[in-house]
C-alpha cells in the first residue's frame, strides 16, 4: 500500500501473513518508499485526520451516493455504459464495447476536463476511473455527477 498513506510524501507499507513475512530477512525489500522520519510523521498526521474527520465513514456514504448517481446515468445512457463497479470512492465506469466505438472513455475524460473536472481512464477496457478524495462532500459528488452526465451527453451528441 502506498500513495495517499502519507499525503503525497514517499511512503509505503507491506501487509501479509506472518509465515510469508518471516521468510524475508531484514533489508531484503526497500526503496524510495521505504520510509523516513518526515514521511512517517506525515503518515501519522494523515491517519489522525482520517480518524478525526471520519473520512472512512464519509467514503462509504459518498461512495454509495456516487454509485447510485452513476447507476442513474447508466440508465439514461443505457447503450453507452456497460458497467459501473467499485468499492467506496474507487469506481469504474466501463463503456459498452459492443455499442460504442473504442476510445469513448478518453473522449468523455477530455470533455469532463473542458467542463471543469479531471477524470482519468483506466484499464485495457474503455473505462473511466473515478476516485475523489476521502473527504469529498455530498455537494461535490452531486457536482461531479452533473459534470459527468453533461460530458457524456455532449460526447454522444457529437457522434450523431
PDB file of C-alpha atoms in Angstrom:
ATOM      1  CA  UNK A   1       0.000   0.000   0.000  1.00  0.00           C
ATOM      2  CA  UNK A   2       1.292   3.453  -0.790  1.00  0.00           C
ATOM      3  CA  UNK A   3       0.391   6.770  -2.374  1.00  0.00           C
ATOM      4  CA  UNK A   4      -2.065   8.515  -0.027  1.00  0.00           C
ATOM      5  CA  UNK A   5      -0.789   6.893   3.143  1.00  0.00           C
ATOM      6  CA  UNK A   6       1.492   9.908   3.799  1.00  0.00           C
ATOM      7  CA  UNK A   7      -0.480  12.571   1.924  1.00  0.00           C
ATOM      8  CA  UNK A   8       1.868  12.605  -1.039  1.00  0.00           C
ATOM      9  CA  UNK A   9       5.206  12.023   0.674  1.00  0.00           C
ATOM     10  CA  UNK A  10       7.111   8.850  -0.299  1.00  0.00           C
ATOM     11  CA  UNK A  11       5.982   6.051   1.994  1.00  0.00           C
ATOM     12  CA  UNK A  12       4.534   2.587   1.557  1.00  0.00           C
ATOM     13  CA  UNK A  13       3.786  -0.463   3.601  1.00  0.00           C
ATOM     14  CA  UNK A  14       3.526  -4.190   3.107  1.00  0.00           C
ATOM     15  CA  UNK A  15       0.882  -6.370   4.720  1.00  0.00           C
ATOM     16  CA  UNK A  16       0.980 -10.148   4.613  1.00  0.00           C
ATOM     17  CA  UNK A  17       0.601 -13.276   6.685  1.00  0.00           C
ATOM     18  CA  UNK A  18       3.306 -13.763   9.323  1.00  0.00           C
ATOM     19  CA  UNK A  19       4.620 -17.002   7.790  1.00  0.00           C
ATOM     20  CA  UNK A  20       5.287 -15.256   4.483  1.00  0.00           C
ATOM     21  CA  UNK A  21       6.922 -12.209   6.068  1.00  0.00           C
ATOM     22  CA  UNK A  22       9.128 -14.472   8.244  1.00  0.00           C
ATOM     23  CA  UNK A  23      10.852 -15.674   5.060  1.00  0.00           C
ATOM     24  CA  UNK A  24      12.139 -12.163   4.304  1.00  0.00           C
ATOM     25  CA  UNK A  25      15.363 -11.250   6.000  1.00  0.00           C
ATOM     26  CA  UNK A  26      15.697  -7.648   7.261  1.00  0.00           C
ATOM     27  CA  UNK A  27      16.781  -5.352   4.423  1.00  0.00           C
ATOM     28  CA  UNK A  28      15.621  -7.661   1.633  1.00  0.00           C
ATOM     29  CA  UNK A  29      12.964  -5.225   0.485  1.00  0.00           C
ATOM     30  CA  UNK A  30      13.385  -1.472   0.340  1.00  0.00           C
ATOM     31  CA  UNK A  31      13.362   1.514  -1.925  1.00  0.00           C
ATOM     32  CA  UNK A  32      12.195   5.074  -2.323  1.00  0.00           C
ATOM     33  CA  UNK A  33       9.010   4.401  -0.410  1.00  0.00           C
ATOM     34  CA  UNK A  34      10.790   2.655   2.455  1.00  0.00           C
ATOM     35  CA  UNK A  35      10.123   5.488   4.857  1.00  0.00           C
ATOM     36  CA  UNK A  36      11.910   8.315   6.581  1.00  0.00           C
ATOM     37  CA  UNK A  37      11.100  10.410   9.639  1.00  0.00           C
ATOM     38  CA  UNK A  38       9.280  13.177   7.751  1.00  0.00           C
ATOM     39  CA  UNK A  39       7.173  10.755   5.678  1.00  0.00           C
ATOM     40  CA  UNK A  40       6.348   8.735   8.803  1.00  0.00           C
ATOM     41  CA  UNK A  41       5.250  11.917  10.619  1.00  0.00           C
ATOM     42  CA  UNK A  42       3.071  12.775   7.600  1.00  0.00           C
ATOM     43  CA  UNK A  43       1.538   9.283   7.711  1.00  0.00           C
ATOM     44  CA  UNK A  44       0.739   9.689  11.414  1.00  0.00           C
ATOM     45  CA  UNK A  45      -0.915  13.053  10.695  1.00  0.00           C
ATOM     46  CA  UNK A  46      -2.819  11.535   7.765  1.00  0.00           C
ATOM     47  CA  UNK A  47      -4.138   8.678   9.892  1.00  0.00           C
ATOM     48  CA  UNK A  48      -5.092  11.117  12.680  1.00  0.00           C
ATOM     49  CA  UNK A  49      -7.018  13.240  10.147  1.00  0.00           C
ATOM     50  CA  UNK A  50      -8.719  10.170   8.668  1.00  0.00           C
ATOM     51  CA  UNK A  51      -9.992   9.253  12.128  1.00  0.00           C
ATOM     52  CA  UNK A  52     -10.904  12.718  13.431  1.00  0.00           C
ATOM     53  CA  UNK A  53     -12.593  13.808  10.193  1.00  0.00           C
ATOM     54  CA  UNK A  54     -14.376  10.437   9.835  1.00  0.00           C
ATOM     55  CA  UNK A  55     -13.059  10.022   6.305  1.00  0.00           C
ATOM     56  CA  UNK A  56     -13.754   6.287   6.160  1.00  0.00           C
ATOM     57  CA  UNK A  57     -17.417   6.803   7.087  1.00  0.00           C
ATOM     58  CA  UNK A  58     -17.599   9.660   4.578  1.00  0.00           C
ATOM     59  CA  UNK A  59     -16.020   7.494   1.870  1.00  0.00           C
ATOM     60  CA  UNK A  60     -18.669   4.842   2.439  1.00  0.00           C
ATOM     61  CA  UNK A  61     -21.567   7.326   2.334  1.00  0.00           C
ATOM     62  CA  UNK A  62     -20.205   9.316  -0.622  1.00  0.00           C
ATOM     63  CA  UNK A  63     -19.323   6.078  -2.428  1.00  0.00           C
ATOM     64  CA  UNK A  64     -22.935   4.922  -2.136  1.00  0.00           C
ATOM     65  CA  UNK A  65     -24.077   8.342  -3.380  1.00  0.00           C
ATOM     66  CA  UNK A  66     -21.605   8.165  -6.271  1.00  0.00           C
ATOM     67  CA  UNK A  67     -22.601   4.659  -7.354  1.00  0.00           C
ATOM     68  CA  UNK A  68     -26.313   5.485  -7.066  1.00  0.00           C
ATOM     69  CA  UNK A  69     -25.844   8.568  -9.240  1.00  0.00           C
ATOM     70  CA  UNK A  70     -23.746   6.626 -11.730  1.00  0.00           C
ATOM     71  CA  UNK A  71     -26.486   3.956 -11.929  1.00  0.00           C
ATOM     72  CA  UNK A  72     -28.942   6.714 -12.912  1.00  0.00           C
ATOM     73  CA  UNK A  73     -26.537   7.986 -15.562  1.00  0.00           C
ATOM     74  CA  UNK A  74     -26.098   4.393 -16.774  1.00  0.00           C
ATOM     75  CA  UNK A  75     -29.883   4.065 -17.192  1.00  0.00           C
ATOM     76  CA  UNK A  76     -30.012   7.366 -19.072  1.00  0.00           C
ATOM     77  CA  UNK A  77     -27.255   6.267 -21.466  1.00  0.00           C
ATOM     78  CA  UNK A  78     -28.015   2.542 -21.364  1.00  0.00           C
ATOM     79  CA  UNK A  79     -26.457   1.746 -24.716  1.00  0.00           C
ATOM     80  CA  UNK A  80     -23.279   3.656 -23.853  1.00  0.00           C
ATOM     81  CA  UNK A  81     -22.384   2.445 -20.349  1.00  0.00           C
ATOM     82  CA  UNK A  82     -21.894  -1.265 -19.873  1.00  0.00           C
ATOM     83  CA  UNK A  83     -20.835  -1.441 -16.212  1.00  0.00           C
ATOM     84  CA  UNK A  84     -20.419   0.619 -13.062  1.00  0.00           C
ATOM     85  CA  UNK A  85     -18.275  -1.089 -10.420  1.00  0.00           C
ATOM     86  CA  UNK A  86     -16.082  -0.418  -7.440  1.00  0.00           C
ATOM     87  CA  UNK A  87     -15.821  -0.063  -3.698  1.00  0.00           C
ATOM     88  CA  UNK A  88     -16.255   3.117  -1.709  1.00  0.00           C
ATOM     89  CA  UNK A  89     -14.844   6.048  -3.636  1.00  0.00           C
ATOM     90  CA  UNK A  90     -12.888   3.985  -6.165  1.00  0.00           C
ATOM     91  CA  UNK A  91     -15.329   3.458  -9.016  1.00  0.00           C
ATOM     92  CA  UNK A  92     -15.016   2.471 -12.648  1.00  0.00           C
ATOM     93  CA  UNK A  93     -17.449   3.367 -15.425  1.00  0.00           C
ATOM     94  CA  UNK A  94     -16.930   0.982 -18.324  1.00  0.00           C
ATOM     95  CA  UNK A  95     -18.371   1.895 -21.689  1.00  0.00           C
ATOM     96  CA  UNK A  96     -20.176  -0.713 -23.763  1.00  0.00           C
ATOM     97  CA  UNK A  97     -17.628  -2.008 -26.272  1.00  0.00           C
ATOM     98  CA  UNK A  98     -20.384  -3.680 -28.329  1.00  0.00           C
ATOM     99  CA  UNK A  99     -22.288  -0.436 -28.954  1.00  0.00           C
ATOM    100  CA  UNK A 100     -19.690   2.328 -28.557  1.00  0.00           C
ATOM    101  CA  UNK A 101     -16.517   2.896 -30.558  1.00  0.00           C
ATOM    102  CA  UNK A 102     -13.335   2.255 -28.619  1.00  0.00           C
ATOM    103  CA  UNK A 103     -11.901   5.458 -27.182  1.00  0.00           C
ATOM    104  CA  UNK A 104     -15.122   6.951 -25.889  1.00  0.00           C
ATOM    105  CA  UNK A 105     -13.771   6.929 -22.312  1.00  0.00           C
ATOM    106  CA  UNK A 106     -10.894   9.158 -23.435  1.00  0.00           C
ATOM    107  CA  UNK A 107     -13.304  11.474 -25.210  1.00  0.00           C
ATOM    108  CA  UNK A 108     -15.529  11.728 -22.121  1.00  0.00           C
ATOM    109  CA  UNK A 109     -12.445  12.316 -19.959  1.00  0.00           C
ATOM    110  CA  UNK A 110     -11.396  15.216 -22.209  1.00  0.00           C
ATOM    111  CA  UNK A 111     -14.923  16.633 -22.194  1.00  0.00           C
ATOM    112  CA  UNK A 112     -15.054  16.389 -18.388  1.00  0.00           C
ATOM    113  CA  UNK A 113     -11.819  18.392 -18.258  1.00  0.00           C
ATOM    114  CA  UNK A 114     -13.366  21.018 -20.550  1.00  0.00           C
ATOM    115  CA  UNK A 115     -16.317  21.126 -18.152  1.00  0.00           C
ATOM    116  CA  UNK A 116     -14.087  21.569 -15.087  1.00  0.00           C
ATOM    117  CA  UNK A 117     -13.467  18.055 -13.748  1.00  0.00           C
ATOM    118  CA  UNK A 118     -10.424  15.797 -14.000  1.00  0.00           C
ATOM    119  CA  UNK A 119     -11.319  12.142 -14.638  1.00  0.00           C
ATOM    120  CA  UNK A 120      -8.787   9.595 -15.820  1.00  0.00           C
ATOM    121  CA  UNK A 121      -9.171   6.498 -17.931  1.00  0.00           C
ATOM    122  CA  UNK A 122      -8.050   3.116 -16.648  1.00  0.00           C
ATOM    123  CA  UNK A 123      -7.745  -0.485 -17.706  1.00  0.00           C
ATOM    124  CA  UNK A 124      -7.444  -2.108 -21.104  1.00  0.00           C
ATOM    125  CA  UNK A 125     -11.202  -1.720 -21.294  1.00  0.00           C
ATOM    126  CA  UNK A 126     -12.815   1.604 -22.192  1.00  0.00           C
ATOM    127  CA  UNK A 127     -13.202   2.722 -18.577  1.00  0.00           C
ATOM    128  CA  UNK A 128     -13.247   5.948 -16.601  1.00  0.00           C
ATOM    129  CA  UNK A 129     -11.663   5.786 -13.153  1.00  0.00           C
ATOM    130  CA  UNK A 130     -13.446   7.990 -10.652  1.00  0.00           C
ATOM    131  CA  UNK A 131     -11.524   8.413  -7.401  1.00  0.00           C
ATOM    132  CA  UNK A 132     -12.417  11.562  -5.471  1.00  0.00           C
ATOM    133  CA  UNK A 133     -10.656  12.320  -2.184  1.00  0.00           C
ATOM    134  CA  UNK A 134     -11.878  10.635   1.001  1.00  0.00           C
ATOM    135  CA  UNK A 135     -13.139  13.971   2.320  1.00  0.00           C
ATOM    136  CA  UNK A 136     -15.260  14.806  -0.745  1.00  0.00           C
ATOM    137  CA  UNK A 137     -18.560  16.464   0.197  1.00  0.00           C
ATOM    138  CA  UNK A 138     -22.088  15.487  -0.789  1.00  0.00           C
ATOM    139  CA  UNK A 139     -22.369  18.640  -2.917  1.00  0.00           C
ATOM    140  CA  UNK A 140     -19.063  17.904  -4.653  1.00  0.00           C
ATOM    141  CA  UNK A 141     -20.267  14.403  -5.579  1.00  0.00           C
ATOM    142  CA  UNK A 142     -23.502  15.930  -6.956  1.00  0.00           C
ATOM    143  CA  UNK A 143     -21.459  18.432  -8.959  1.00  0.00           C
ATOM    144  CA  UNK A 144     -19.166  15.689 -10.292  1.00  0.00           C
ATOM    145  CA  UNK A 145     -22.121  13.538 -11.337  1.00  0.00           C
ATOM    146  CA  UNK A 146     -23.661  16.529 -13.101  1.00  0.00           C
ATOM    147  CA  UNK A 147     -20.432  17.245 -14.996  1.00  0.00           C
ATOM    148  CA  UNK A 148     -20.062  13.592 -15.983  1.00  0.00           C
ATOM    149  CA  UNK A 149     -23.683  13.402 -17.149  1.00  0.00           C
ATOM    150  CA  UNK A 150     -23.279  16.583 -19.206  1.00  0.00           C
ATOM    151  CA  UNK A 151     -19.963  15.419 -20.670  1.00  0.00           C
ATOM    152  CA  UNK A 152     -21.273  12.009 -21.736  1.00  0.00           C
ATOM    153  CA  UNK A 153     -24.269  13.706 -23.342  1.00  0.00           C
ATOM    154  CA  UNK A 154     -22.029  16.140 -25.226  1.00  0.00           C
ATOM    155  CA  UNK A 155     -19.741  13.384 -26.500  1.00  0.00           C
ATOM    156  CA  UNK A 156     -22.674  11.218 -27.616  1.00  0.00           C
ATOM    157  CA  UNK A 157     -24.407  14.193 -29.284  1.00  0.00           C
ATOM    158  CA  UNK A 158     -21.243  14.918 -31.264  1.00  0.00           C
ATOM    159  CA  UNK A 159     -21.258  11.327 -32.561  1.00  0.00           C
ATOM    160  CA  UNK A 160     -24.693  11.735 -34.182  1.00  0.00           C
TER     161      UNK A 160
END
